[in-house]
mmCIF file of C-alpha atoms in Angstrom:
data_model
loop_
_atom_site.group_PDB
_atom_site.id
_atom_site.type_symbol
_atom_site.label_atom_id
_atom_site.label_comp_id
_atom_site.label_asym_id
_atom_site.label_seq_id
_atom_site.Cartn_x
_atom_site.Cartn_y
_atom_site.Cartn_z
ATOM 1 C CA MET A 1 0.000 0.000 0.000
ATOM 2 C CA SER A 2 1.235 3.459 -0.854
ATOM 3 C CA ASP A 3 1.519 6.062 1.881
ATOM 4 C CA GLU A 4 0.495 8.712 -0.639
ATOM 5 C CA PRO A 5 -2.992 10.135 -0.051
ATOM 6 C CA GLU A 6 -5.460 9.203 -2.771
ATOM 7 C CA ILE A 7 -6.784 12.739 -2.967
ATOM 8 C CA ILE A 8 -4.969 15.911 -1.919
ATOM 9 C CA PHE A 9 -6.498 19.204 -0.808
ATOM 10 C CA GLU A 10 -4.592 22.455 -0.477
ATOM 11 C CA THR A 11 -5.340 26.146 -0.398
ATOM 12 C CA ARG A 12 -3.090 28.074 -2.783
ATOM 13 C CA GLY A 13 -3.568 31.805 -3.111
ATOM 14 C CA ARG A 14 -7.189 32.461 -4.014
ATOM 15 C CA ALA A 15 -8.016 28.824 -4.783
ATOM 16 C CA GLY A 16 -8.835 25.548 -3.150
ATOM 17 C CA VAL A 17 -7.021 22.881 -5.151
ATOM 18 C CA VAL A 18 -8.069 19.226 -5.397
ATOM 19 C CA THR A 19 -5.570 16.736 -6.826
ATOM 20 C CA LEU A 20 -6.742 13.238 -7.726
ATOM 21 C CA ASN A 21 -3.723 11.188 -6.716
ATOM 22 C CA ARG A 22 -4.022 7.589 -7.901
ATOM 23 C CA PRO A 23 -2.025 7.858 -11.136
ATOM 24 C CA LYS A 24 -1.164 4.135 -11.257
ATOM 25 C CA ALA A 25 -4.925 3.409 -11.201
ATOM 26 C CA LEU A 26 -5.605 6.166 -13.755
ATOM 27 C CA ASN A 27 -7.000 8.186 -10.831
ATOM 28 C CA ALA A 28 -10.043 5.921 -10.606
ATOM 29 C CA LEU A 29 -12.553 7.336 -8.147
ATOM 30 C CA ASN A 30 -13.201 5.284 -5.011
ATOM 31 C CA SER A 31 -15.428 5.685 -1.971
ATOM 32 C CA ASN A 32 -12.677 7.221 0.143
ATOM 33 C CA MET A 33 -12.049 9.959 -2.411
ATOM 34 C CA VAL A 34 -15.768 10.760 -2.651
ATOM 35 C CA ALA A 35 -16.128 10.755 1.138
ATOM 36 C CA LEU A 36 -13.268 13.229 1.524
ATOM 37 C CA MET A 37 -14.019 15.507 -1.421
ATOM 38 C CA HIS A 38 -17.610 16.446 -0.622
ATOM 39 C CA PRO A 39 -17.011 17.916 2.872
ATOM 40 C CA GLN A 40 -13.881 19.710 1.611
ATOM 41 C CA LEU A 41 -15.924 21.387 -1.117
ATOM 42 C CA VAL A 42 -18.473 22.388 1.527
ATOM 43 C CA ALA A 43 -15.721 23.911 3.677
ATOM 44 C CA TRP A 44 -14.333 25.900 0.756
ATOM 45 C CA ALA A 45 -17.797 27.056 -0.249
ATOM 46 C CA ASN A 46 -18.076 28.614 3.214
ATOM 47 C CA ASP A 47 -14.531 30.024 3.329
ATOM 48 C CA PRO A 48 -14.435 33.663 2.168
ATOM 49 C CA LYS A 49 -10.700 33.382 1.459
ATOM 50 C CA VAL A 50 -11.345 30.754 -1.219
ATOM 51 C CA GLU A 51 -12.633 32.391 -4.415
ATOM 52 C CA LEU A 52 -12.647 29.324 -6.647
ATOM 53 C CA VAL A 53 -11.970 25.589 -6.690
ATOM 54 C CA ILE A 54 -9.593 23.857 -9.113
ATOM 55 C CA VAL A 55 -9.645 20.101 -9.721
ATOM 56 C CA LYS A 56 -6.656 18.455 -11.357
ATOM 57 C CA ALA A 57 -4.978 15.071 -11.464
ATOM 58 C CA ALA A 58 -1.575 13.536 -10.855
ATOM 59 C CA GLY A 59 0.223 11.811 -13.695
ATOM 60 C CA GLU A 60 -0.020 12.323 -17.436
ATOM 61 C CA LYS A 61 -2.233 9.430 -18.533
ATOM 62 C CA ALA A 62 -5.584 10.295 -17.026
ATOM 63 C CA PHE A 63 -7.639 12.905 -15.249
ATOM 64 C CA CYS A 64 -9.888 10.100 -14.014
ATOM 65 C CA ALA A 65 -10.765 6.919 -15.893
ATOM 66 C CA GLY A 66 -13.991 6.400 -13.939
ATOM 67 C CA GLY A 67 -15.073 4.669 -10.773
ATOM 68 C CA ASP A 68 -13.033 1.921 -9.148
ATOM 69 C CA ILE A 69 -14.950 -0.723 -11.101
ATOM 70 C CA ARG A 70 -13.159 -3.744 -9.624
ATOM 71 C CA GLN A 71 -14.012 -2.684 -6.084
ATOM 72 C CA LEU A 72 -17.628 -2.036 -7.045
ATOM 73 C CA HIS A 73 -17.806 -5.418 -8.776
ATOM 74 C CA ASP A 74 -16.490 -7.190 -5.705
ATOM 75 C CA TRP A 75 -18.892 -5.393 -3.364
ATOM 76 C CA GLY A 76 -21.824 -6.188 -5.604
ATOM 77 C CA LYS A 77 -20.941 -9.857 -6.013
ATOM 78 C CA ALA A 78 -20.665 -10.136 -2.221
ATOM 79 C CA GLY A 79 -23.986 -8.399 -1.667
ATOM 80 C CA ASP A 80 -22.201 -5.631 0.245
ATOM 81 C CA PRO A 81 -24.423 -2.535 0.656
ATOM 82 C CA ALA A 82 -21.266 -0.431 0.208
ATOM 83 C CA ILE A 83 -21.869 -0.515 -3.551
ATOM 84 C CA ARG A 84 -25.195 1.309 -3.258
ATOM 85 C CA SER A 85 -23.723 3.725 -0.723
ATOM 86 C CA PHE A 86 -20.935 4.575 -3.150
ATOM 87 C CA TYR A 87 -23.334 5.531 -5.919
ATOM 88 C CA ARG A 88 -25.557 7.496 -3.556
ATOM 89 C CA ASP A 89 -22.564 9.477 -2.277
ATOM 90 C CA GLU A 90 -21.087 9.933 -5.755
ATOM 91 C CA TYR A 91 -24.365 11.238 -7.166
ATOM 92 C CA ARG A 92 -24.746 13.621 -4.228
ATOM 93 C CA LEU A 93 -21.220 14.894 -4.938
ATOM 94 C CA ASN A 94 -22.073 15.349 -8.629
ATOM 95 C CA ALA A 95 -25.173 17.329 -7.636
ATOM 96 C CA PHE A 96 -23.184 19.552 -5.271
ATOM 97 C CA ILE A 97 -20.642 20.292 -8.007
ATOM 98 C CA LYS A 98 -23.517 21.207 -10.341
ATOM 99 C CA ARG A 99 -24.892 23.759 -7.863
ATOM 100 C CA TYR A 100 -21.501 24.870 -6.470
ATOM 101 C CA PRO A 101 -21.692 28.526 -5.418
ATOM 102 C CA LYS A 102 -18.176 29.437 -6.587
ATOM 103 C CA PRO A 103 -16.291 28.924 -9.850
ATOM 104 C CA TYR A 104 -15.243 25.291 -10.196
ATOM 105 C CA VAL A 105 -12.451 24.730 -12.714
ATOM 106 C CA ALA A 106 -11.551 21.226 -13.900
ATOM 107 C CA LEU A 107 -8.215 20.823 -15.681
ATOM 108 C CA VAL A 108 -8.823 17.688 -17.744
ATOM 109 C CA ASP A 109 -6.272 15.891 -19.852
ATOM 110 C CA GLY A 110 -5.649 12.298 -20.837
ATOM 111 C CA ILE A 111 -8.410 9.779 -20.133
ATOM 112 C CA VAL A 112 -11.675 11.232 -18.817
ATOM 113 C CA MET A 113 -14.413 8.645 -18.451
ATOM 114 C CA GLY A 114 -17.390 7.879 -16.242
ATOM 115 C CA GLY A 115 -16.772 9.120 -12.732
ATOM 116 C CA GLY A 116 -14.106 11.504 -14.027
ATOM 117 C CA VAL A 117 -16.718 13.106 -16.251
ATOM 118 C CA GLY A 118 -18.923 13.511 -13.173
ATOM 119 C CA LEU A 119 -16.141 15.424 -11.403
ATOM 120 C CA SER A 120 -15.635 17.800 -14.322
ATOM 121 C CA VAL A 121 -18.604 18.339 -16.647
ATOM 122 C CA HIS A 122 -20.898 19.762 -13.955
ATOM 123 C CA GLY A 123 -18.442 22.490 -12.959
ATOM 124 C CA SER A 124 -18.508 26.021 -14.314
ATOM 125 C CA HIS A 125 -15.250 25.728 -16.301
ATOM 126 C CA ARG A 126 -13.676 22.704 -18.016
ATOM 127 C CA VAL A 127 -10.255 23.126 -19.609
ATOM 128 C CA ALA A 128 -9.280 20.340 -22.021
ATOM 129 C CA GLY A 129 -5.660 19.581 -22.885
ATOM 130 C CA GLU A 130 -4.631 18.215 -26.262
ATOM 131 C CA LYS A 131 -4.207 14.676 -24.865
ATOM 132 C CA LEU A 132 -7.842 14.537 -23.772
ATOM 133 C CA MET A 133 -9.721 11.313 -24.489
ATOM 134 C CA PHE A 134 -13.335 11.644 -23.337
ATOM 135 C CA ALA A 135 -15.779 8.747 -23.366
ATOM 136 C CA MET A 136 -18.797 7.323 -21.592
ATOM 137 C CA PRO A 137 -18.034 3.598 -22.123
ATOM 138 C CA GLU A 138 -20.486 2.105 -19.645
ATOM 139 C CA THR A 139 -22.675 0.119 -22.048
ATOM 140 C CA GLY A 140 -19.627 -2.019 -22.793
ATOM 141 C CA ILE A 141 -19.539 -3.317 -19.223
ATOM 142 C CA GLY A 142 -23.255 -3.833 -18.787
ATOM 143 C CA PHE A 143 -23.712 -0.511 -17.033
ATOM 144 C CA PHE A 144 -25.172 2.826 -18.184
ATOM 145 C CA PRO A 145 -23.886 6.398 -18.720
ATOM 146 C CA ASP A 146 -24.443 7.767 -15.229
ATOM 147 C CA VAL A 147 -22.839 10.583 -13.134
ATOM 148 C CA GLY A 148 -25.271 13.023 -14.706
ATOM 149 C CA GLY A 149 -25.129 11.602 -18.230
ATOM 150 C CA THR A 150 -28.920 11.533 -18.206
ATOM 151 C CA TYR A 151 -28.778 15.340 -18.053
ATOM 152 C CA PHE A 152 -25.707 16.496 -19.957
ATOM 153 C CA LEU A 153 -25.676 14.021 -22.854
ATOM 154 C CA PRO A 154 -29.124 14.986 -24.241
ATOM 155 C CA ARG A 155 -28.025 18.633 -24.071
ATOM 156 C CA LEU A 156 -25.035 18.223 -26.378
ATOM 157 C CA PRO A 157 -25.571 19.334 -29.990
ATOM 158 C CA GLY A 158 -28.307 17.416 -31.802
ATOM 159 C CA LYS A 159 -28.151 13.711 -31.010
ATOM 160 C CA THR A 160 -24.421 13.714 -30.256
ATOM 161 C CA GLY A 161 -25.051 12.671 -26.666
ATOM 162 C CA THR A 162 -27.205 9.730 -27.707
ATOM 163 C CA TRP A 163 -24.459 8.596 -30.089
ATOM 164 C CA LEU A 164 -21.821 8.887 -27.356
ATOM 165 C CA GLY A 165 -23.944 7.104 -24.774
ATOM 166 C CA LEU A 166 -24.884 4.164 -26.986
ATOM 167 C CA THR A 167 -21.545 3.597 -28.746
ATOM 168 C CA ALA A 168 -18.953 4.748 -26.170
ATOM 169 C CA ALA A 169 -17.357 6.811 -28.953
ATOM 170 C CA ARG A 170 -14.321 8.836 -27.924
ATOM 171 C CA LEU A 171 -13.807 12.563 -28.289
ATOM 172 C CA GLY A 172 -10.518 14.387 -28.468
ATOM 173 C CA GLN A 173 -9.831 17.983 -27.483
ATOM 174 C CA ALA A 174 -11.348 19.710 -30.518
ATOM 175 C CA ASP A 175 -14.566 17.696 -30.414
ATOM 176 C CA ALA A 176 -14.852 18.067 -26.642
ATOM 177 C CA LEU A 177 -14.748 21.824 -27.115
ATOM 178 C CA TRP A 178 -17.200 21.746 -30.017
ATOM 179 C CA THR A 179 -19.747 19.623 -28.162
ATOM 180 C CA GLY A 180 -19.498 21.729 -25.023
ATOM 181 C CA PHE A 181 -17.994 19.094 -22.737
ATOM 182 C CA ALA A 182 -15.074 21.524 -22.474
ATOM 183 C CA THR A 183 -15.513 25.262 -22.077
ATOM 184 C CA HIS A 184 -11.878 25.964 -23.007
ATOM 185 C CA ALA A 185 -9.040 24.223 -24.806
ATOM 186 C CA ALA A 186 -5.405 24.771 -23.864
ATOM 187 C CA ARG A 187 -1.989 23.247 -24.365
ATOM 188 C CA SER A 188 -1.243 20.466 -21.903
ATOM 189 C CA ALA A 189 2.148 22.075 -21.321
ATOM 190 C CA ASP A 190 0.361 25.185 -20.044
ATOM 191 C CA PHE A 191 -1.628 23.435 -17.318
ATOM 192 C CA ASP A 192 0.869 24.262 -14.559
ATOM 193 C CA ALA A 193 0.907 27.905 -15.627
ATOM 194 C CA ILE A 194 -2.898 27.955 -15.771
ATOM 195 C CA LEU A 195 -3.029 26.577 -12.243
ATOM 196 C CA GLU A 196 -0.623 29.202 -10.955
ATOM 197 C CA ALA A 197 -2.443 32.023 -12.727
ATOM 198 C CA LEU A 198 -5.809 30.940 -11.332
ATOM 199 C CA CYS A 199 -4.407 30.697 -7.814
ATOM 200 C CA ASP A 200 -2.757 34.108 -8.159
ATOM 201 C CA LYS A 201 -5.414 36.088 -10.023
ATOM 202 C CA GLY A 202 -8.672 34.188 -9.667
ATOM 203 C CA ASP A 203 -11.118 35.516 -12.276
ATOM 204 C CA PRO A 204 -11.327 32.264 -14.257
ATOM 205 C CA ASP A 205 -13.110 33.789 -17.255
ATOM 206 C CA ALA A 206 -10.325 36.251 -17.973
ATOM 207 C CA THR A 207 -7.507 33.985 -16.823
ATOM 208 C CA LEU A 208 -8.578 31.029 -18.919
ATOM 209 C CA ALA A 209 -9.224 33.233 -21.946
ATOM 210 C CA SER A 210 -5.570 34.259 -21.865
ATOM 211 C CA PHE A 211 -4.491 30.630 -22.302
ATOM 212 C CA ALA A 212 -7.267 29.421 -24.591
ATOM 213 C CA GLN A 213 -6.459 27.749 -27.893
ATOM 214 C CA ALA A 214 -8.702 27.102 -30.882
ATOM 215 C CA PRO A 215 -7.820 23.522 -31.849
ATOM 216 C CA ASP A 216 -8.679 22.209 -35.268
ATOM 217 C CA GLY A 217 -9.433 18.661 -36.297
ATOM 218 C CA ALA A 218 -12.939 18.317 -34.863
ATOM 219 C CA LYS A 219 -14.717 15.418 -36.569
ATOM 220 C CA ALA A 220 -18.159 15.637 -34.986
ATOM 221 C CA PRO A 221 -19.383 18.715 -36.921
ATOM 222 C CA ALA A 222 -19.136 16.891 -40.266
ATOM 223 C CA LEU A 223 -20.834 13.843 -38.744
ATOM 224 C CA GLN A 224 -23.679 15.838 -37.225
ATOM 225 C CA PRO A 225 -26.153 15.240 -40.069
ATOM 226 C CA VAL A 226 -25.728 11.458 -40.041
ATOM 227 C CA ILE A 227 -25.674 11.340 -36.227
ATOM 228 C CA ASP A 228 -28.943 13.258 -36.073
ATOM 229 C CA ARG A 229 -30.492 11.248 -38.883
ATOM 230 C CA CYS A 230 -29.740 7.862 -37.342
ATOM 231 C CA PHE A 231 -29.799 8.514 -33.596
ATOM 232 C CA SER A 232 -33.107 10.405 -33.586
ATOM 233 C CA ALA A 233 -35.014 7.126 -33.891
ATOM 234 C CA ASN A 234 -37.218 6.064 -30.990
ATOM 235 C CA THR A 235 -35.792 2.579 -30.469
ATOM 236 C CA VAL A 236 -32.372 0.938 -30.545
ATOM 237 C CA GLU A 237 -33.592 -1.420 -33.255
ATOM 238 C CA GLU A 238 -34.629 1.536 -35.422
ATOM 239 C CA ILE A 239 -31.285 3.255 -34.856
ATOM 240 C CA LEU A 240 -29.452 0.121 -35.981
ATOM 241 C CA ALA A 241 -31.682 -0.192 -39.048
ATOM 242 C CA LEU A 242 -30.936 3.403 -40.037
ATOM 243 C CA LEU A 243 -27.200 2.910 -39.526
ATOM 244 C CA ASP A 244 -27.307 -0.282 -41.597
ATOM 245 C CA ALA A 245 -29.164 1.537 -44.374
ATOM 246 C CA GLU A 246 -26.778 4.495 -44.532
ATOM 247 C CA THR A 247 -25.134 5.002 -47.913
ATOM 248 C CA GLY A 248 -22.704 7.506 -49.355
ATOM 249 C CA GLU A 249 -19.821 9.192 -47.616
ATOM 250 C CA HIS A 250 -20.816 8.129 -44.103
ATOM 251 C CA ALA A 251 -21.692 4.510 -44.854
ATOM 252 C CA GLU A 252 -18.435 3.107 -43.453
ATOM 253 C CA TRP A 253 -18.725 5.230 -40.314
ATOM 254 C CA ALA A 254 -22.353 4.156 -39.821
ATOM 255 C CA ALA A 255 -21.441 0.485 -40.226
ATOM 256 C CA LYS A 256 -18.784 0.833 -37.522
ATOM 257 C CA GLN A 257 -21.255 2.451 -35.129
ATOM 258 C CA ALA A 258 -23.761 -0.347 -35.692
ATOM 259 C CA ALA A 259 -21.127 -3.044 -35.213
ATOM 260 C CA THR A 260 -19.974 -1.395 -31.997
ATOM 261 C CA MET A 261 -23.500 -1.135 -30.611
ATOM 262 C CA ARG A 262 -24.106 -4.810 -31.292
ATOM 263 C CA LEU A 263 -21.196 -5.688 -28.976
ATOM 264 C CA LYS A 264 -22.675 -3.783 -26.037
ATOM 265 C CA SER A 265 -25.072 -5.135 -23.444
ATOM 266 C CA PRO A 266 -28.512 -5.148 -25.084
ATOM 267 C CA THR A 267 -30.084 -4.165 -21.794
ATOM 268 C CA SER A 268 -27.605 -1.329 -21.311
ATOM 269 C CA VAL A 269 -28.092 0.229 -24.735
ATOM 270 C CA LYS A 270 -31.861 0.189 -24.290
ATOM 271 C CA ILE A 271 -31.524 1.781 -20.858
ATOM 272 C CA ALA A 272 -29.145 4.408 -22.270
ATOM 273 C CA LEU A 273 -31.537 5.390 -25.057
ATOM 274 C CA ARG A 274 -34.398 5.729 -22.579
ATOM 275 C CA GLN A 275 -32.124 7.893 -20.397
ATOM 276 C CA MET A 276 -31.553 10.272 -23.286
ATOM 277 C CA GLN A 277 -35.269 10.475 -23.980
ATOM 278 C CA GLU A 278 -36.299 11.011 -20.366
ATOM 279 C CA GLY A 279 -33.356 13.201 -19.392
ATOM 280 C CA ALA A 280 -34.081 15.725 -22.134
ATOM 281 C CA LYS A 281 -37.428 16.502 -20.486
ATOM 282 C CA VAL A 282 -36.479 16.974 -16.813
ATOM 283 C CA ASP A 283 -34.097 18.992 -14.658
ATOM 284 C CA PHE A 284 -30.710 17.926 -13.314
ATOM 285 C CA GLU A 285 -31.873 16.706 -9.930
ATOM 286 C CA ALA A 286 -34.611 14.596 -11.504
ATOM 287 C CA CYS A 287 -31.976 13.081 -13.796
ATOM 288 C CA MET A 288 -29.831 12.108 -10.822
ATOM 289 C CA GLY A 289 -32.875 10.501 -9.232
ATOM 290 C CA ILE A 290 -33.438 8.502 -12.410
ATOM 291 C CA GLU A 291 -29.844 7.297 -12.323
ATOM 292 C CA TYR A 292 -30.128 6.165 -8.723
ATOM 293 C CA ARG A 293 -33.203 4.142 -9.660
ATOM 294 C CA ILE A 294 -31.335 2.511 -12.531
ATOM 295 C CA VAL A 295 -28.170 1.723 -10.591
ATOM 296 C CA SER A 296 -30.174 0.217 -7.752
ATOM 297 C CA ARG A 297 -31.523 -2.349 -10.253
ATOM 298 C CA ILE A 298 -28.302 -2.792 -12.261
ATOM 299 C CA ILE A 299 -26.364 -3.940 -9.193
ATOM 300 C CA ASP A 300 -28.939 -6.661 -8.606
ATOM 301 C CA GLY A 301 -28.648 -7.885 -12.188
ATOM 302 C CA VAL A 302 -26.207 -9.913 -14.255
ATOM 303 C CA ASP A 303 -24.703 -7.874 -17.088
ATOM 304 C CA PHE A 304 -22.633 -5.446 -14.993
ATOM 305 C CA TYR A 305 -20.724 -8.261 -13.310
ATOM 306 C CA GLU A 306 -20.354 -10.157 -16.577
ATOM 307 C CA GLY A 307 -19.094 -7.024 -18.321
ATOM 308 C CA VAL A 308 -16.507 -6.312 -15.631
ATOM 309 C CA ARG A 309 -15.411 -9.939 -15.718
ATOM 310 C CA ALA A 310 -14.937 -9.851 -19.485
ATOM 311 C CA VAL A 311 -13.218 -6.466 -19.700
ATOM 312 C CA ILE A 312 -11.424 -5.963 -16.380
ATOM 313 C CA ILE A 313 -10.894 -9.339 -14.698
ATOM 314 C CA ASP A 314 -10.492 -12.112 -17.289
ATOM 315 C CA LYS A 315 -9.969 -9.647 -20.135
ATOM 316 C CA ASP A 316 -11.338 -12.091 -22.685
ATOM 317 C CA ASN A 317 -13.640 -9.383 -24.078
ATOM 318 C CA ALA A 318 -16.301 -12.050 -24.574
ATOM 319 C CA PRO A 319 -19.182 -11.125 -22.277
ATOM 320 C CA ASN A 320 -22.164 -13.446 -22.083
ATOM 321 C CA TRP A 321 -24.943 -10.873 -21.950
ATOM 322 C CA GLN A 322 -28.298 -11.897 -20.514
ATOM 323 C CA PRO A 323 -30.455 -11.483 -22.538
ATOM 324 C CA ALA A 324 -28.029 -11.944 -25.413
ATOM 325 C CA GLY A 325 -30.066 -9.984 -27.963
ATOM 326 C CA LEU A 326 -32.158 -6.856 -28.187
ATOM 327 C CA ASP A 327 -35.270 -8.909 -28.844
ATOM 328 C CA GLY A 328 -34.941 -10.335 -25.351
ATOM 329 C CA VAL A 329 -35.230 -6.905 -23.703
ATOM 330 C CA SER A 330 -38.851 -5.757 -23.649
ATOM 331 C CA THR A 331 -40.239 -2.303 -23.018
ATOM 332 C CA ALA A 332 -41.511 -3.581 -19.682
ATOM 333 C CA ASP A 333 -38.009 -4.781 -18.800
ATOM 334 C CA VAL A 334 -36.624 -1.301 -19.412
ATOM 335 C CA ASP A 335 -39.523 0.334 -17.563
ATOM 336 C CA ALA A 336 -38.603 -1.626 -14.452
ATOM 337 C CA TYR A 337 -35.196 0.085 -14.228
ATOM 338 C CA PHE A 338 -36.877 3.513 -14.176
ATOM 339 C CA ALA A 339 -39.600 2.694 -11.633
ATOM 340 C CA ALA A 340 -39.724 4.584 -8.329
ATOM 341 C CA LEU A 341 -37.811 3.249 -5.338
ATOM 342 C CA ALA A 342 -38.942 2.915 -1.768
ATOM 343 C CA ASP A 343 -35.893 5.000 -0.849
ATOM 344 C CA GLU A 344 -35.287 7.561 -3.573
ATOM 345 C CA LEU A 345 -32.056 9.544 -3.900
ATOM 346 C CA ASP A 346 -32.028 12.309 -1.284
ATOM 347 C CA LEU A 347 -30.365 15.476 -2.593
ATOM 348 C CA SER A 348 -31.133 17.608 0.455
ATOM 349 C CA GLY A 349 -28.391 18.974 2.676
ATOM 350 C CA LEU A 350 -25.658 18.840 0.035
ATOM 351 C CA ASP A 351 -24.051 21.942 1.503
ATOM 352 C CA ARG A 352 -23.795 20.348 4.938
ATOM 353 C CA ALA A 353 -22.012 17.115 4.000
#
């Protein structure tokens, strides 16, 4: 065991600085980190000497590659209630970041997935470095795009969020800026200088503008018409049919999207599409409540554990999804994941954690 703390908090100049400090684990978010981060954010929110919060990560490979999936898998397989507690606490942290009363600046570079997205996208400012690799890959492990994905994905341009949620497609810096995941783009080499300038001057709008770059190479804008055309369908089966029928310049791209979707958990892709449809109609807190309903059912199911086994544990990349096909997942099956709980997610008292 390392003696290094997994998450570091310091006050530097005008800023409270959070450093995710598990670089060997790609800064994967665990229950200890969540449990420490929320009360520290509360303390800084109430500290007049702290004008803004900055979240960054140790190492060069990842901001945060998601939750500590192996730990969650093991808790769930053992029937340990810690798994449900983790998601409750994580979603409460996401909600507090969303309503944070001070500027919240995430410096994101390298891998940003799942739980790492939850620590960044809900803040007021997101600065993407050129090594950024953003994705919501949950359908590939029998899970679903959570941490607020029900809210922010449907609010990306057109049906971009639906495409990302169903296929786990990856975005680089230019596309992250174009879609709105990032509010600013900057050189990775400038991140230390950005940190120092924010701590010294505060005023993130002006400070970040002085470092902002306008990267080229965005691919999503040219794909927007075909994304909207295919991913606007009401069912996963209809989306696949439209992708299969695509001709012309985007036919090869469409075929790849369809092939990718067919590898994902059928249950997960149907849940994800319903999330996009429901999330577009309700506010952020309602979206987090929806996610807590879904996760409470997912952890009692099969596909999440099978997905983690196939991808993380055995690494055979041959999950045995149950049901194995889309035709085995009925509308009623999906409805059950969204049904009310006896103990719904409580988002009260976030500023007293």
